[in-house]
């Protein structure tokens, strides 16, 4: 869903305010707020809100959430608002994501090579603010500092 705001640029530009409102609204609607992004694109400032729920998100879910959230964001400077599902292979970013993917095969991409590689695969064993732990096939657990990890996603 995309909606043009058309309200000028004198608005506050606080991603934290959007996250707080979006989280509250998602919770009230039985949804999970996955991520909020505000980025400049060729088509203007795009506010992207990603939501999820058990069993997946439908187009109707996105539309209803968009119509409910959009009027609450009058103080935010954006041109287009999009609401969508993060997809089945969304990156693992939160503790809830970890719980859903515990003991599943994941791919860990690093910012810089560690032990000669920037890409590792294994079963997700632990995930917190400090570290990511996977168990490569036939190997011992491998621990990566979160600040060294670019992305963790299901395979």
PDB file of C-alpha atoms in Angstrom:
ATOM      1  CA  UNK A   1       0.000   0.000   0.000  1.00  0.00           C
ATOM      2  CA  UNK A   2       1.402   3.399  -0.883  1.00  0.00           C
ATOM      3  CA  UNK A   3      -0.144   6.683   0.119  1.00  0.00           C
ATOM      4  CA  UNK A   4       1.032  10.186  -0.616  1.00  0.00           C
ATOM      5  CA  UNK A   5       1.121  12.443   2.428  1.00  0.00           C
ATOM      6  CA  UNK A   6       1.209  15.778   0.614  1.00  0.00           C
ATOM      7  CA  UNK A   7       1.514  17.712   3.893  1.00  0.00           C
ATOM      8  CA  UNK A   8       4.694  19.729   3.280  1.00  0.00           C
ATOM      9  CA  UNK A   9       8.103  19.517   4.919  1.00  0.00           C
ATOM     10  CA  UNK A  10       7.596  21.462   8.163  1.00  0.00           C
ATOM     11  CA  UNK A  11       6.797  18.250  10.026  1.00  0.00           C
ATOM     12  CA  UNK A  12       8.829  16.532  12.697  1.00  0.00           C
ATOM     13  CA  UNK A  13      10.980  13.735  11.359  1.00  0.00           C
ATOM     14  CA  UNK A  14      11.262  11.334  14.283  1.00  0.00           C
ATOM     15  CA  UNK A  15      11.619   7.669  13.411  1.00  0.00           C
ATOM     16  CA  UNK A  16      11.345   6.870  17.133  1.00  0.00           C
ATOM     17  CA  UNK A  17       7.937   8.500  17.318  1.00  0.00           C
ATOM     18  CA  UNK A  18       6.812   6.477  14.301  1.00  0.00           C
ATOM     19  CA  UNK A  19       8.174   3.251  15.815  1.00  0.00           C
ATOM     20  CA  UNK A  20       6.348   3.884  19.088  1.00  0.00           C
ATOM     21  CA  UNK A  21       3.015   4.614  17.388  1.00  0.00           C
ATOM     22  CA  UNK A  22       3.444   1.775  14.910  1.00  0.00           C
ATOM     23  CA  UNK A  23       4.281  -0.686  17.701  1.00  0.00           C
ATOM     24  CA  UNK A  24       1.281   0.356  19.777  1.00  0.00           C
ATOM     25  CA  UNK A  25      -1.074   0.101  16.788  1.00  0.00           C
ATOM     26  CA  UNK A  26       0.353  -3.278  15.732  1.00  0.00           C
ATOM     27  CA  UNK A  27      -0.095  -4.637  19.236  1.00  0.00           C
ATOM     28  CA  UNK A  28      -3.707  -3.431  19.381  1.00  0.00           C
ATOM     29  CA  UNK A  29      -4.399  -5.148  16.051  1.00  0.00           C
ATOM     30  CA  UNK A  30      -2.734  -8.441  17.016  1.00  0.00           C
ATOM     31  CA  UNK A  31       0.233  -7.822  14.714  1.00  0.00           C
ATOM     32  CA  UNK A  32       3.989  -7.721  15.191  1.00  0.00           C
ATOM     33  CA  UNK A  33       5.916  -4.614  14.155  1.00  0.00           C
ATOM     34  CA  UNK A  34       9.061  -5.886  12.470  1.00  0.00           C
ATOM     35  CA  UNK A  35      10.754  -2.729  11.233  1.00  0.00           C
ATOM     36  CA  UNK A  36      10.222   0.920  10.344  1.00  0.00           C
ATOM     37  CA  UNK A  37      12.405   2.651   7.754  1.00  0.00           C
ATOM     38  CA  UNK A  38      12.387   6.247   6.532  1.00  0.00           C
ATOM     39  CA  UNK A  39      14.547   6.636   3.446  1.00  0.00           C
ATOM     40  CA  UNK A  40      15.054   9.131   0.664  1.00  0.00           C
ATOM     41  CA  UNK A  41      14.374   7.597  -2.721  1.00  0.00           C
ATOM     42  CA  UNK A  42      13.962   9.032  -6.208  1.00  0.00           C
ATOM     43  CA  UNK A  43      10.216   9.206  -5.604  1.00  0.00           C
ATOM     44  CA  UNK A  44      10.619  11.149  -2.324  1.00  0.00           C
ATOM     45  CA  UNK A  45      10.823  10.297   1.371  1.00  0.00           C
ATOM     46  CA  UNK A  46       9.425   6.803   1.782  1.00  0.00           C
ATOM     47  CA  UNK A  47       8.172   5.566   5.138  1.00  0.00           C
ATOM     48  CA  UNK A  48       8.195   1.747   5.044  1.00  0.00           C
ATOM     49  CA  UNK A  49       6.504  -0.213   7.825  1.00  0.00           C
ATOM     50  CA  UNK A  50       6.892  -3.985   7.979  1.00  0.00           C
ATOM     51  CA  UNK A  51       4.376  -6.032   9.959  1.00  0.00           C
ATOM     52  CA  UNK A  52       3.866  -9.729  10.550  1.00  0.00           C
ATOM     53  CA  UNK A  53       1.653 -12.197  12.405  1.00  0.00           C
ATOM     54  CA  UNK A  54       1.452 -15.927  12.926  1.00  0.00           C
ATOM     55  CA  UNK A  55       0.254 -17.468   9.690  1.00  0.00           C
ATOM     56  CA  UNK A  56       1.486 -14.524   7.613  1.00  0.00           C
ATOM     57  CA  UNK A  57       0.211 -11.138   6.522  1.00  0.00           C
ATOM     58  CA  UNK A  58      -2.457 -10.603   3.865  1.00  0.00           C
ATOM     59  CA  UNK A  59      -3.041  -7.599   1.629  1.00  0.00           C
ATOM     60  CA  UNK A  60      -6.157  -6.853   3.727  1.00  0.00           C
ATOM     61  CA  UNK A  61      -4.009  -6.804   6.899  1.00  0.00           C
ATOM     62  CA  UNK A  62      -1.635  -4.299   5.287  1.00  0.00           C
ATOM     63  CA  UNK A  63      -4.476  -2.114   4.057  1.00  0.00           C
ATOM     64  CA  UNK A  64      -6.272  -2.063   7.412  1.00  0.00           C
ATOM     65  CA  UNK A  65      -3.057  -1.300   9.297  1.00  0.00           C
ATOM     66  CA  UNK A  66      -2.140   1.454   6.797  1.00  0.00           C
ATOM     67  CA  UNK A  67      -5.558   3.128   7.122  1.00  0.00           C
ATOM     68  CA  UNK A  68      -5.366   2.981  10.919  1.00  0.00           C
ATOM     69  CA  UNK A  69      -1.766   4.184  11.302  1.00  0.00           C
ATOM     70  CA  UNK A  70      -1.576   6.869   8.612  1.00  0.00           C
ATOM     71  CA  UNK A  71      -3.813   9.458  10.350  1.00  0.00           C
ATOM     72  CA  UNK A  72      -1.649   9.180  13.486  1.00  0.00           C
ATOM     73  CA  UNK A  73       1.469  10.254  11.593  1.00  0.00           C
ATOM     74  CA  UNK A  74       0.492  13.837  10.739  1.00  0.00           C
ATOM     75  CA  UNK A  75       3.654  15.184  12.425  1.00  0.00           C
ATOM     76  CA  UNK A  76       6.016  13.057  10.310  1.00  0.00           C
ATOM     77  CA  UNK A  77       7.679  14.396   7.166  1.00  0.00           C
ATOM     78  CA  UNK A  78       7.285  11.745   4.465  1.00  0.00           C
ATOM     79  CA  UNK A  79       5.916  11.603   0.923  1.00  0.00           C
ATOM     80  CA  UNK A  80       4.855   7.971   0.609  1.00  0.00           C
ATOM     81  CA  UNK A  81       3.918   5.381   3.227  1.00  0.00           C
ATOM     82  CA  UNK A  82       4.207   1.669   2.473  1.00  0.00           C
ATOM     83  CA  UNK A  83       3.013  -1.166   4.683  1.00  0.00           C
ATOM     84  CA  UNK A  84       4.060  -4.705   3.845  1.00  0.00           C
ATOM     85  CA  UNK A  85       5.149  -8.094   5.086  1.00  0.00           C
ATOM     86  CA  UNK A  86       8.885  -8.598   5.601  1.00  0.00           C
ATOM     87  CA  UNK A  87       8.693 -11.859   3.628  1.00  0.00           C
ATOM     88  CA  UNK A  88       9.429 -15.426   4.651  1.00  0.00           C
ATOM     89  CA  UNK A  89      13.205 -15.003   4.440  1.00  0.00           C
ATOM     90  CA  UNK A  90      13.318 -11.809   6.482  1.00  0.00           C
ATOM     91  CA  UNK A  91      16.497 -11.121   8.418  1.00  0.00           C
ATOM     92  CA  UNK A  92      16.604 -12.255  12.028  1.00  0.00           C
ATOM     93  CA  UNK A  93      16.798  -9.073  14.104  1.00  0.00           C
ATOM     94  CA  UNK A  94      14.826  -9.553  17.297  1.00  0.00           C
ATOM     95  CA  UNK A  95      14.611 -12.053  20.121  1.00  0.00           C
ATOM     96  CA  UNK A  96      11.204 -13.104  18.782  1.00  0.00           C
ATOM     97  CA  UNK A  97      12.768 -13.762  15.351  1.00  0.00           C
ATOM     98  CA  UNK A  98      15.399 -15.879  17.086  1.00  0.00           C
ATOM     99  CA  UNK A  99      12.795 -17.900  18.950  1.00  0.00           C
ATOM    100  CA  UNK A 100      10.982 -18.611  15.670  1.00  0.00           C
ATOM    101  CA  UNK A 101      14.248 -19.716  14.029  1.00  0.00           C
ATOM    102  CA  UNK A 102      15.997 -21.527  16.887  1.00  0.00           C
ATOM    103  CA  UNK A 103      17.671 -24.721  15.631  1.00  0.00           C
ATOM    104  CA  UNK A 104      16.853 -23.843  12.005  1.00  0.00           C
ATOM    105  CA  UNK A 105      19.439 -23.424   9.260  1.00  0.00           C
ATOM    106  CA  UNK A 106      20.584 -19.806   8.902  1.00  0.00           C
ATOM    107  CA  UNK A 107      23.139 -17.834   6.963  1.00  0.00           C
ATOM    108  CA  UNK A 108      25.398 -15.380   8.780  1.00  0.00           C
ATOM    109  CA  UNK A 109      27.089 -12.685   6.678  1.00  0.00           C
ATOM    110  CA  UNK A 110      29.890 -10.698   8.274  1.00  0.00           C
ATOM    111  CA  UNK A 111      31.129  -7.189   7.530  1.00  0.00           C
ATOM    112  CA  UNK A 112      34.731  -8.470   7.415  1.00  0.00           C
ATOM    113  CA  UNK A 113      36.155 -11.942   6.884  1.00  0.00           C
ATOM    114  CA  UNK A 114      36.655 -14.106   9.954  1.00  0.00           C
ATOM    115  CA  UNK A 115      38.780 -17.246   9.622  1.00  0.00           C
ATOM    116  CA  UNK A 116      38.957 -16.560   5.874  1.00  0.00           C
ATOM    117  CA  UNK A 117      35.227 -16.218   5.176  1.00  0.00           C
ATOM    118  CA  UNK A 118      32.448 -13.627   5.364  1.00  0.00           C
ATOM    119  CA  UNK A 119      29.651 -16.208   4.992  1.00  0.00           C
ATOM    120  CA  UNK A 120      28.734 -19.009   7.397  1.00  0.00           C
ATOM    121  CA  UNK A 121      25.816 -21.452   7.570  1.00  0.00           C
ATOM    122  CA  UNK A 122      24.605 -23.496  10.471  1.00  0.00           C
ATOM    123  CA  UNK A 123      21.815 -24.153  12.935  1.00  0.00           C
ATOM    124  CA  UNK A 124      20.923 -21.058  14.972  1.00  0.00           C
ATOM    125  CA  UNK A 125      21.730 -21.814  18.615  1.00  0.00           C
ATOM    126  CA  UNK A 126      21.842 -18.443  20.393  1.00  0.00           C
ATOM    127  CA  UNK A 127      21.144 -14.806  19.564  1.00  0.00           C
ATOM    128  CA  UNK A 128      21.264 -11.714  21.763  1.00  0.00           C
ATOM    129  CA  UNK A 129      22.512  -8.117  21.743  1.00  0.00           C
ATOM    130  CA  UNK A 130      26.132  -9.252  22.051  1.00  0.00           C
ATOM    131  CA  UNK A 131      26.479 -12.414  19.972  1.00  0.00           C
ATOM    132  CA  UNK A 132      25.133 -14.867  17.416  1.00  0.00           C
ATOM    133  CA  UNK A 133      25.933 -18.561  17.830  1.00  0.00           C
ATOM    134  CA  UNK A 134      25.487 -21.157  15.083  1.00  0.00           C
ATOM    135  CA  UNK A 135      26.382 -24.822  14.819  1.00  0.00           C
ATOM    136  CA  UNK A 136      27.873 -25.545  11.374  1.00  0.00           C
ATOM    137  CA  UNK A 137      27.138 -28.991   9.941  1.00  0.00           C
ATOM    138  CA  UNK A 138      29.461 -31.495  11.560  1.00  0.00           C
ATOM    139  CA  UNK A 139      31.265 -28.795  13.518  1.00  0.00           C
ATOM    140  CA  UNK A 140      31.409 -27.143  16.875  1.00  0.00           C
ATOM    141  CA  UNK A 141      29.435 -24.010  17.747  1.00  0.00           C
ATOM    142  CA  UNK A 142      30.767 -20.817  16.167  1.00  0.00           C
ATOM    143  CA  UNK A 143      30.221 -17.479  17.929  1.00  0.00           C
ATOM    144  CA  UNK A 144      30.155 -14.087  16.188  1.00  0.00           C
ATOM    145  CA  UNK A 145      29.989 -10.684  17.843  1.00  0.00           C
ATOM    146  CA  UNK A 146      26.785  -8.880  16.794  1.00  0.00           C
ATOM    147  CA  UNK A 147      28.742  -5.775  15.802  1.00  0.00           C
ATOM    148  CA  UNK A 148      30.655  -7.935  13.269  1.00  0.00           C
ATOM    149  CA  UNK A 149      27.463  -9.421  11.760  1.00  0.00           C
ATOM    150  CA  UNK A 150      25.930  -7.701   8.740  1.00  0.00           C
ATOM    151  CA  UNK A 151      22.883  -9.997   8.505  1.00  0.00           C
ATOM    152  CA  UNK A 152      21.447 -13.252   9.825  1.00  0.00           C
ATOM    153  CA  UNK A 153      18.695 -14.807   7.732  1.00  0.00           C
ATOM    154  CA  UNK A 154      16.960 -18.162   7.319  1.00  0.00           C
ATOM    155  CA  UNK A 155      18.167 -20.436   4.529  1.00  0.00           C
TER     156      UNK A 155
END
